[in-house]
């Protein structure tokens, strides 16, 4: 049962929200997290598990406009769209195309690096307090190329990383075989980035964070936030179906569900969802020691506790459309092509094989919103992380905790402002 005394209310119980709640709790605040459990399962549990501070290349790169039509015509391509979504997504897509200009791409990459470079260090104190350090592996990751054309085509993104201080090691086919004997011989080149890590069970990570939060006085309200009540220019309560929760201040970190709340507070935001899928093969984690990404397929494979997970694809279909399990089946087929030791007969209906759909909350410029609300100063925003939610959660939480306490963050927040829309 939550207290009726005013508290700090965090709307959203995914990793961004929970990391923020833990940071605010560490400041001595009484914190309540408002989130229906069904939404908390959305994007934080099914990702590739990687803490990837080098993931700074915006989705909208120069030349992407010429690739999108071909992707959309291919039902097995890395990007598909439900065409009924096109009218509603037009403002987002226009801003996406504008964000692909070279000068903007360079600025967006710099901003992402400033947020994500300290990702692992930002997690360490949270992991220690929640007794979750055993879930983190620091083994880097490797980008794999099945064609020389794919390797050349990735050069611009790799230059962006190198320009922002990311060390990259080039690998030939022989070095790939030596490092990953189970890998198919279809891969001709690789690039290794040693600075990254991964969690072997994102769901267990979230569970331990929630457990620590509650054991130190935090509370949950298992319901969606219907609205933030504002009086005299300040948030005073968060309203749910269970009633009104008095609030000292509010953090909106509800992922793909954040835009409606931001708009109700007077802020325009371009936020949509990139639906992503994963499949998991039990007992196959031994095939890899560290995550790999197949560049041409846009798919990550990550060794996790008791299973091998393949995650990826982008489907533009909104929050309400039913799953397209063909996308998950495609990931499984790609995984079998990567690792010949996997049973060729594996399918989504094979006992033990897991499948999942989640919603990446994505902005057109690939930058999350980390900002005060424009008109309500005691409301903070932390959402829109797209493909880097797990990576950026702890670093974002540190910034939001600084803002909540009146401390000037070390991060330049202008690129992440809600007012850029």
CSV table of C-alpha atoms in Angstrom, one decimal:
chain,number,residue,atom,x,y,z
A,1,UNK,CA,0.0,0.0,0.0
A,2,UNK,CA,1.5,3.4,-1.0
A,3,UNK,CA,1.6,6.3,1.3
A,4,UNK,CA,-0.8,9.2,0.9
A,5,UNK,CA,2.0,11.6,1.8
A,6,UNK,CA,3.4,13.4,-1.3
A,7,UNK,CA,6.2,11.3,-2.9
A,8,UNK,CA,8.4,11.4,-6.0
A,9,UNK,CA,6.4,9.5,-8.6
A,10,UNK,CA,8.2,7.7,-11.4
A,11,UNK,CA,5.8,6.7,-14.2
A,12,UNK,CA,7.3,3.7,-15.9
A,13,UNK,CA,8.9,0.5,-14.4
A,14,UNK,CA,11.2,-0.5,-17.2
A,15,UNK,CA,15.0,-0.2,-16.8
A,16,UNK,CA,15.1,3.6,-17.3
A,17,UNK,CA,12.3,4.1,-14.7
A,18,UNK,CA,13.7,1.6,-12.2
A,19,UNK,CA,17.3,2.9,-12.5
A,20,UNK,CA,15.9,6.4,-11.9
A,21,UNK,CA,13.8,5.3,-9.0
A,22,UNK,CA,16.8,3.7,-7.4
A,23,UNK,CA,18.9,6.8,-7.9
A,24,UNK,CA,16.2,9.0,-6.4
A,25,UNK,CA,15.8,6.6,-3.5
A,26,UNK,CA,19.5,6.9,-2.9
A,27,UNK,CA,19.0,10.6,-2.4
A,28,UNK,CA,16.7,9.8,0.5
A,29,UNK,CA,13.5,10.4,-1.3
A,30,UNK,CA,10.3,8.4,-0.8
A,31,UNK,CA,9.5,7.0,-4.3
A,32,UNK,CA,6.5,5.3,-5.9
A,33,UNK,CA,6.7,3.7,-9.3
A,34,UNK,CA,3.5,3.7,-11.4
A,35,UNK,CA,3.4,1.0,-14.1
A,36,UNK,CA,1.1,-1.9,-15.0
A,37,UNK,CA,3.2,-5.0,-15.0
A,38,UNK,CA,2.2,-5.8,-18.6
A,39,UNK,CA,3.9,-2.7,-19.8
A,40,UNK,CA,6.9,-3.2,-17.5
A,41,UNK,CA,7.6,-6.4,-19.5
A,42,UNK,CA,7.7,-4.5,-22.8
A,43,UNK,CA,11.1,-3.3,-23.9
A,44,UNK,CA,13.4,-4.0,-20.9
A,45,UNK,CA,13.2,-7.7,-20.9
A,46,UNK,CA,13.5,-8.8,-24.5
A,47,UNK,CA,16.4,-6.7,-25.9
A,48,UNK,CA,19.8,-8.0,-26.9
A,49,UNK,CA,21.1,-7.5,-23.4
A,50,UNK,CA,24.1,-5.3,-24.5
A,51,UNK,CA,25.5,-2.4,-22.6
A,52,UNK,CA,27.0,-0.8,-25.7
A,53,UNK,CA,28.5,2.6,-25.2
A,54,UNK,CA,29.6,2.5,-28.9
A,55,UNK,CA,26.0,2.3,-30.1
A,56,UNK,CA,26.0,5.9,-31.2
A,57,UNK,CA,25.2,5.6,-34.9
A,58,UNK,CA,21.8,7.2,-35.6
A,59,UNK,CA,19.2,5.0,-37.4
A,60,UNK,CA,18.8,7.9,-39.9
A,61,UNK,CA,22.2,7.9,-41.7
A,62,UNK,CA,23.1,9.7,-44.9
A,63,UNK,CA,21.7,7.7,-47.9
A,64,UNK,CA,19.1,5.8,-45.8
A,65,UNK,CA,16.3,7.5,-47.8
A,66,UNK,CA,17.4,5.4,-50.8
A,67,UNK,CA,17.5,2.2,-48.9
A,68,UNK,CA,14.1,2.4,-47.2
A,69,UNK,CA,11.9,1.7,-50.3
A,70,UNK,CA,13.8,-1.6,-51.0
A,71,UNK,CA,13.6,-2.6,-47.4
A,72,UNK,CA,9.8,-2.0,-47.3
A,73,UNK,CA,9.2,-4.1,-50.4
A,74,UNK,CA,11.0,-7.0,-48.9
A,75,UNK,CA,8.8,-8.9,-46.3
A,76,UNK,CA,12.0,-10.4,-44.9
A,77,UNK,CA,14.0,-7.2,-44.9
A,78,UNK,CA,15.3,-5.5,-41.7
A,79,UNK,CA,12.5,-2.9,-41.8
A,80,UNK,CA,8.8,-3.5,-42.5
A,81,UNK,CA,5.8,-1.1,-42.2
A,82,UNK,CA,2.1,-1.6,-41.8
A,83,UNK,CA,1.0,0.7,-44.6
A,84,UNK,CA,-2.0,1.8,-42.6
A,85,UNK,CA,0.5,3.5,-40.2
A,86,UNK,CA,1.9,5.8,-42.9
A,87,UNK,CA,-0.5,8.8,-42.5
A,88,UNK,CA,0.0,9.0,-38.8
A,89,UNK,CA,3.8,8.5,-39.0
A,90,UNK,CA,4.4,11.1,-41.7
A,91,UNK,CA,5.7,13.9,-39.4
A,92,UNK,CA,8.0,11.4,-37.7
A,93,UNK,CA,9.3,10.1,-41.0
A,94,UNK,CA,9.9,13.6,-42.4
A,95,UNK,CA,11.9,14.5,-39.3
A,96,UNK,CA,13.7,11.2,-39.7
A,97,UNK,CA,14.8,12.0,-43.2
A,98,UNK,CA,15.9,15.5,-42.1
A,99,UNK,CA,17.9,14.0,-39.3
A,100,UNK,CA,20.0,12.0,-41.9
A,101,UNK,CA,21.9,15.0,-43.1
A,102,UNK,CA,25.6,14.6,-42.5
A,103,UNK,CA,26.0,17.5,-40.1
A,104,UNK,CA,23.1,16.4,-38.0
A,105,UNK,CA,24.3,12.8,-38.0
A,106,UNK,CA,27.7,13.9,-36.6
A,107,UNK,CA,26.1,16.0,-33.9
A,108,UNK,CA,23.7,13.3,-32.9
A,109,UNK,CA,26.5,10.8,-32.7
A,110,UNK,CA,28.5,13.1,-30.4
A,111,UNK,CA,25.5,13.6,-28.2
A,112,UNK,CA,24.8,9.9,-27.9
A,113,UNK,CA,28.4,9.2,-27.1
A,114,UNK,CA,28.4,11.8,-24.3
A,115,UNK,CA,25.4,9.9,-22.8
A,116,UNK,CA,26.4,6.3,-23.4
A,117,UNK,CA,30.2,6.3,-23.0
A,118,UNK,CA,30.0,6.0,-19.2
A,119,UNK,CA,27.1,3.4,-19.4
A,120,UNK,CA,29.0,0.6,-17.6
A,121,UNK,CA,30.3,2.9,-14.9
A,122,UNK,CA,26.8,4.3,-14.3
A,123,UNK,CA,25.5,0.7,-13.7
A,124,UNK,CA,28.2,-0.4,-11.2
A,125,UNK,CA,26.8,1.2,-8.1
A,126,UNK,CA,23.3,0.1,-8.9
A,127,UNK,CA,24.4,-3.4,-9.5
A,128,UNK,CA,26.4,-3.5,-6.3
A,129,UNK,CA,23.4,-2.2,-4.2
A,130,UNK,CA,21.0,-4.7,-5.8
A,131,UNK,CA,23.5,-7.6,-5.6
A,132,UNK,CA,23.3,-8.0,-9.3
A,133,UNK,CA,27.0,-7.8,-10.3
A,134,UNK,CA,27.0,-11.5,-11.2
A,135,UNK,CA,24.6,-10.7,-14.2
A,136,UNK,CA,27.2,-8.5,-16.0
A,137,UNK,CA,29.8,-9.8,-18.5
A,138,UNK,CA,32.4,-7.5,-19.9
A,139,UNK,CA,33.7,-9.3,-23.0
A,140,UNK,CA,33.0,-6.8,-25.8
A,141,UNK,CA,31.2,-7.7,-29.0
A,142,UNK,CA,31.9,-8.4,-32.6
A,143,UNK,CA,30.2,-7.1,-35.8
A,144,UNK,CA,30.1,-9.8,-38.4
A,145,UNK,CA,30.0,-9.3,-42.2
A,146,UNK,CA,28.9,-12.0,-44.6
A,147,UNK,CA,29.9,-9.9,-47.6
A,148,UNK,CA,32.6,-7.5,-48.5
A,149,UNK,CA,29.9,-5.1,-49.6
A,150,UNK,CA,28.4,-5.2,-46.2
A,151,UNK,CA,31.8,-4.5,-44.6
A,152,UNK,CA,32.4,-1.5,-46.9
A,153,UNK,CA,28.8,-0.2,-46.4
A,154,UNK,CA,29.4,-0.1,-42.6
A,155,UNK,CA,32.5,2.1,-42.9
A,156,UNK,CA,30.7,5.4,-42.3
A,157,UNK,CA,29.2,4.1,-39.1
A,158,UNK,CA,32.5,2.8,-37.9
A,159,UNK,CA,34.2,6.1,-38.7
A,160,UNK,CA,31.6,7.9,-36.6
A,161,UNK,CA,32.4,5.5,-33.7
A,162,UNK,CA,36.2,6.0,-34.2
A,163,UNK,CA,35.8,9.8,-34.4
A,164,UNK,CA,34.1,9.6,-31.0
A,165,UNK,CA,36.8,7.6,-29.3
A,166,UNK,CA,35.6,4.0,-29.9
A,167,UNK,CA,38.5,1.6,-30.4
A,168,UNK,CA,37.8,-0.9,-33.3
A,169,UNK,CA,39.8,-4.0,-34.1
A,170,UNK,CA,39.6,-5.4,-37.7
A,171,UNK,CA,39.3,-9.2,-38.0
A,172,UNK,CA,39.7,-11.4,-41.0
A,173,UNK,CA,37.9,-14.6,-41.6
A,174,UNK,CA,40.7,-16.7,-40.0
A,175,UNK,CA,40.6,-14.6,-36.8
A,176,UNK,CA,36.8,-15.0,-36.7
A,177,UNK,CA,37.1,-18.8,-36.9
A,178,UNK,CA,39.7,-18.9,-34.2
A,179,UNK,CA,37.7,-16.7,-31.9
A,180,UNK,CA,34.3,-18.4,-32.6
A,181,UNK,CA,34.8,-22.0,-33.8
A,182,UNK,CA,31.0,-22.6,-33.9
A,183,UNK,CA,30.4,-19.7,-36.4
A,184,UNK,CA,29.4,-20.4,-40.0
A,185,UNK,CA,32.1,-19.9,-42.6
A,186,UNK,CA,29.8,-17.6,-44.5
A,187,UNK,CA,31.3,-14.6,-42.5
A,188,UNK,CA,34.3,-13.0,-44.3
A,189,UNK,CA,35.2,-10.1,-42.0
A,190,UNK,CA,34.6,-8.7,-38.5
A,191,UNK,CA,35.1,-5.7,-36.4
A,192,UNK,CA,35.5,-6.2,-32.6
A,193,UNK,CA,34.7,-3.5,-30.0
A,194,UNK,CA,36.2,-4.4,-26.7
A,195,UNK,CA,34.7,-1.7,-24.4
A,196,UNK,CA,31.1,-3.2,-24.2
A,197,UNK,CA,29.4,-5.6,-21.9
A,198,UNK,CA,26.2,-7.6,-21.7
A,199,UNK,CA,23.7,-8.9,-19.1
A,200,UNK,CA,23.0,-12.6,-19.1
A,201,UNK,CA,19.4,-12.1,-18.0
A,202,UNK,CA,17.8,-8.6,-18.4
A,203,UNK,CA,14.6,-9.9,-16.8
A,204,UNK,CA,16.5,-11.0,-13.7
A,205,UNK,CA,18.3,-7.7,-13.6
A,206,UNK,CA,15.0,-5.9,-13.5
A,207,UNK,CA,13.6,-8.2,-10.9
A,208,UNK,CA,16.6,-7.6,-8.6
A,209,UNK,CA,16.3,-3.8,-9.0
A,210,UNK,CA,12.6,-4.0,-8.2
A,211,UNK,CA,13.3,-6.2,-5.1
A,212,UNK,CA,16.0,-3.8,-3.8
A,213,UNK,CA,13.7,-0.8,-4.4
A,214,UNK,CA,10.8,-2.3,-2.4
A,215,UNK,CA,13.1,-3.6,0.4
A,216,UNK,CA,14.3,0.0,0.9
A,217,UNK,CA,10.9,1.6,1.2
A,218,UNK,CA,9.9,2.0,-2.5
A,219,UNK,CA,6.3,1.1,-3.6
A,220,UNK,CA,4.6,0.2,-6.8
A,221,UNK,CA,1.1,1.0,-8.1
A,222,UNK,CA,0.1,-1.6,-10.7
A,223,UNK,CA,-1.8,0.6,-13.1
A,224,UNK,CA,-1.2,2.9,-16.0
A,225,UNK,CA,-0.9,6.6,-15.2
A,226,UNK,CA,-4.0,8.2,-16.6
A,227,UNK,CA,-2.8,11.8,-16.2
A,228,UNK,CA,-0.6,14.2,-14.3
A,229,UNK,CA,-2.6,16.7,-12.3
A,230,UNK,CA,-1.2,20.2,-12.5
A,231,UNK,CA,-2.1,23.1,-10.2
A,232,UNK,CA,-0.6,26.6,-10.4
A,233,UNK,CA,2.0,25.4,-12.9
A,234,UNK,CA,3.2,22.5,-10.8
A,235,UNK,CA,2.5,18.7,-10.8
A,236,UNK,CA,0.7,17.8,-7.6
A,237,UNK,CA,-0.6,14.3,-8.3
A,238,UNK,CA,-0.6,11.3,-10.7
A,239,UNK,CA,-4.0,9.9,-11.3
A,240,UNK,CA,-4.6,6.2,-11.8
A,241,UNK,CA,-7.7,4.0,-11.7
A,242,UNK,CA,-6.9,3.5,-8.0
A,243,UNK,CA,-7.1,7.2,-7.3
A,244,UNK,CA,-4.9,10.2,-7.0
A,245,UNK,CA,-1.3,9.9,-5.8
A,246,UNK,CA,0.1,13.1,-4.2
A,247,UNK,CA,3.3,14.1,-5.9
A,248,UNK,CA,6.3,16.2,-4.9
A,249,UNK,CA,7.7,15.8,-8.4
A,250,UNK,CA,7.2,13.4,-11.3
A,251,UNK,CA,9.4,11.5,-13.7
A,252,UNK,CA,7.9,10.4,-17.0
A,253,UNK,CA,9.8,7.3,-18.2
A,254,UNK,CA,7.0,5.2,-19.6
A,255,UNK,CA,8.8,4.3,-22.9
A,256,UNK,CA,6.5,4.1,-25.9
A,257,UNK,CA,3.6,5.3,-23.7
A,258,UNK,CA,5.3,8.6,-22.8
A,259,UNK,CA,4.2,10.8,-25.7
A,260,UNK,CA,0.6,11.0,-24.6
A,261,UNK,CA,1.6,12.2,-21.1
A,262,UNK,CA,4.0,14.7,-22.5
A,263,UNK,CA,1.4,16.1,-24.8
A,264,UNK,CA,-1.0,16.5,-22.0
A,265,UNK,CA,1.6,18.6,-20.2
A,266,UNK,CA,1.9,20.9,-23.2
A,267,UNK,CA,4.9,19.4,-24.9
A,268,UNK,CA,5.0,18.3,-28.5
A,269,UNK,CA,7.1,15.2,-29.1
A,270,UNK,CA,7.7,13.0,-32.1
A,271,UNK,CA,7.8,9.5,-30.6
A,272,UNK,CA,6.8,6.3,-32.3
A,273,UNK,CA,7.5,2.6,-31.8
A,274,UNK,CA,9.9,0.3,-33.6
A,275,UNK,CA,8.5,-3.1,-32.8
A,276,UNK,CA,11.4,-5.5,-32.2
A,277,UNK,CA,11.3,-9.3,-31.9
A,278,UNK,CA,13.5,-12.0,-30.3
A,279,UNK,CA,13.8,-15.7,-30.3
A,280,UNK,CA,15.7,-17.9,-27.8
A,281,UNK,CA,17.2,-21.3,-28.2
A,282,UNK,CA,17.6,-23.1,-24.9
A,283,UNK,CA,21.0,-24.8,-24.2
A,284,UNK,CA,22.7,-23.0,-27.1
A,285,UNK,CA,24.6,-20.3,-25.1
A,286,UNK,CA,27.8,-22.3,-25.4
A,287,UNK,CA,28.1,-21.4,-29.1
A,288,UNK,CA,29.2,-17.8,-28.1
A,289,UNK,CA,31.3,-16.3,-25.4
A,290,UNK,CA,30.2,-12.7,-26.2
A,291,UNK,CA,27.5,-11.0,-28.3
A,292,UNK,CA,27.8,-10.7,-32.1
A,293,UNK,CA,25.9,-8.7,-34.6
A,294,UNK,CA,25.3,-9.9,-38.1
A,295,UNK,CA,25.6,-6.5,-39.9
A,296,UNK,CA,23.6,-7.4,-43.1
A,297,UNK,CA,20.8,-9.0,-41.2
A,298,UNK,CA,20.7,-6.3,-38.5
A,299,UNK,CA,20.5,-9.0,-35.8
A,300,UNK,CA,22.3,-9.5,-32.5
A,301,UNK,CA,23.0,-12.9,-31.0
A,302,UNK,CA,23.7,-12.9,-27.3
A,303,UNK,CA,24.7,-15.8,-25.0
A,304,UNK,CA,22.4,-15.6,-21.9
A,305,UNK,CA,21.8,-17.7,-18.9
A,306,UNK,CA,20.7,-21.1,-20.3
A,307,UNK,CA,19.9,-19.9,-23.8
A,308,UNK,CA,21.1,-18.1,-26.9
A,309,UNK,CA,19.0,-15.0,-27.8
A,310,UNK,CA,18.7,-13.5,-31.3
A,311,UNK,CA,17.1,-10.0,-31.3
A,312,UNK,CA,16.5,-7.5,-34.0
A,313,UNK,CA,14.3,-6.3,-36.9
A,314,UNK,CA,12.2,-3.1,-37.1
A,315,UNK,CA,8.5,-3.2,-37.7
A,316,UNK,CA,6.6,0.1,-37.9
A,317,UNK,CA,3.1,-1.0,-36.8
A,318,UNK,CA,2.3,0.9,-33.6
A,319,UNK,CA,1.2,-0.4,-30.3
A,320,UNK,CA,-2.1,-2.1,-31.1
A,321,UNK,CA,-1.4,-4.3,-34.1
A,322,UNK,CA,-1.1,-8.1,-33.4
A,323,UNK,CA,2.4,-9.7,-33.6
A,324,UNK,CA,3.9,-10.6,-36.9
A,325,UNK,CA,5.6,-13.8,-35.8
A,326,UNK,CA,7.1,-14.2,-39.3
A,327,UNK,CA,9.6,-11.7,-38.0
A,328,UNK,CA,10.6,-13.9,-35.1
A,329,UNK,CA,10.8,-16.9,-37.5
A,330,UNK,CA,13.2,-15.0,-39.7
A,331,UNK,CA,15.5,-14.3,-36.7
A,332,UNK,CA,15.5,-18.1,-36.0
A,333,UNK,CA,16.4,-18.9,-39.6
A,334,UNK,CA,19.2,-16.4,-39.5
A,335,UNK,CA,20.5,-17.8,-36.2
A,336,UNK,CA,20.6,-21.3,-37.8
A,337,UNK,CA,22.6,-19.9,-40.7
A,338,UNK,CA,25.0,-18.3,-38.3
A,339,UNK,CA,25.6,-21.5,-36.3
A,340,UNK,CA,25.5,-24.8,-38.3
A,341,UNK,CA,25.5,-26.8,-35.1
A,342,UNK,CA,21.9,-25.7,-34.4
A,343,UNK,CA,19.2,-28.3,-35.4
A,344,UNK,CA,18.0,-27.4,-38.9
A,345,UNK,CA,14.5,-28.4,-37.9
A,346,UNK,CA,14.2,-25.9,-35.1
A,347,UNK,CA,11.1,-23.8,-35.4
A,348,UNK,CA,9.0,-21.4,-33.3
A,349,UNK,CA,6.8,-24.3,-32.3
A,350,UNK,CA,9.8,-26.4,-31.1
A,351,UNK,CA,9.4,-27.0,-27.3
A,352,UNK,CA,11.6,-24.6,-25.3
A,353,UNK,CA,12.1,-22.1,-28.1
A,354,UNK,CA,11.0,-18.7,-26.9
A,355,UNK,CA,9.6,-15.8,-28.9
A,356,UNK,CA,8.8,-12.2,-27.9
A,357,UNK,CA,7.6,-8.9,-29.2
A,358,UNK,CA,8.4,-5.5,-27.7
A,359,UNK,CA,8.2,-1.8,-28.4
A,360,UNK,CA,11.2,0.4,-28.8
A,361,UNK,CA,10.2,4.0,-28.0
A,362,UNK,CA,12.0,5.9,-30.8
A,363,UNK,CA,12.6,9.5,-31.8
A,364,UNK,CA,13.4,10.4,-35.4
A,365,UNK,CA,16.9,11.6,-34.5
A,366,UNK,CA,17.7,8.6,-32.3
A,367,UNK,CA,18.2,10.8,-29.3
A,368,UNK,CA,16.2,10.2,-26.1
A,369,UNK,CA,14.3,12.9,-24.4
A,370,UNK,CA,16.1,13.8,-21.1
A,371,UNK,CA,14.6,17.1,-20.0
A,372,UNK,CA,12.4,19.1,-17.8
A,373,UNK,CA,8.9,19.6,-19.0
A,374,UNK,CA,8.6,23.0,-20.7
A,375,UNK,CA,5.7,24.3,-18.7
A,376,UNK,CA,5.8,22.2,-15.5
A,377,UNK,CA,9.2,22.4,-13.9
A,378,UNK,CA,8.7,19.6,-11.4
A,379,UNK,CA,8.1,17.1,-14.1
A,380,UNK,CA,11.1,15.4,-15.7
A,381,UNK,CA,11.2,13.3,-18.9
A,382,UNK,CA,13.4,10.3,-19.5
A,383,UNK,CA,12.1,8.3,-22.5
A,384,UNK,CA,12.6,7.6,-26.2
A,385,UNK,CA,15.8,5.6,-26.0
A,386,UNK,CA,15.0,3.4,-29.1
A,387,UNK,CA,17.7,0.7,-29.5
A,388,UNK,CA,19.8,1.9,-26.5
A,389,UNK,CA,17.4,1.7,-23.6
A,390,UNK,CA,19.3,-0.9,-21.6
A,391,UNK,CA,22.6,0.8,-22.4
A,392,UNK,CA,21.5,4.3,-21.5
A,393,UNK,CA,19.2,3.5,-18.5
A,394,UNK,CA,21.7,4.0,-15.7
A,395,UNK,CA,23.4,7.0,-17.2
A,396,UNK,CA,20.0,8.6,-17.9
A,397,UNK,CA,19.0,8.0,-14.3
A,398,UNK,CA,22.1,9.8,-13.0
A,399,UNK,CA,21.2,12.8,-15.1
A,400,UNK,CA,17.5,12.8,-13.9
A,401,UNK,CA,18.6,12.5,-10.3
A,402,UNK,CA,20.9,15.5,-10.7
A,403,UNK,CA,18.0,17.5,-12.2
A,404,UNK,CA,15.7,16.5,-9.4
A,405,UNK,CA,18.1,17.6,-6.8
A,406,UNK,CA,19.0,20.9,-8.5
A,407,UNK,CA,22.5,19.8,-9.4
A,408,UNK,CA,23.8,20.8,-12.8
A,409,UNK,CA,24.4,17.5,-14.8
A,410,UNK,CA,27.8,17.0,-16.4
A,411,UNK,CA,26.0,16.1,-19.6
A,412,UNK,CA,25.0,18.9,-22.1
A,413,UNK,CA,21.3,18.4,-22.2
A,414,UNK,CA,20.5,20.7,-25.1
A,415,UNK,CA,20.5,17.9,-27.7
A,416,UNK,CA,18.1,15.8,-25.5
A,417,UNK,CA,15.6,18.6,-24.8
A,418,UNK,CA,11.9,18.1,-25.3
A,419,UNK,CA,11.9,21.6,-26.9
A,420,UNK,CA,13.8,20.4,-30.0
A,421,UNK,CA,10.4,19.2,-31.4
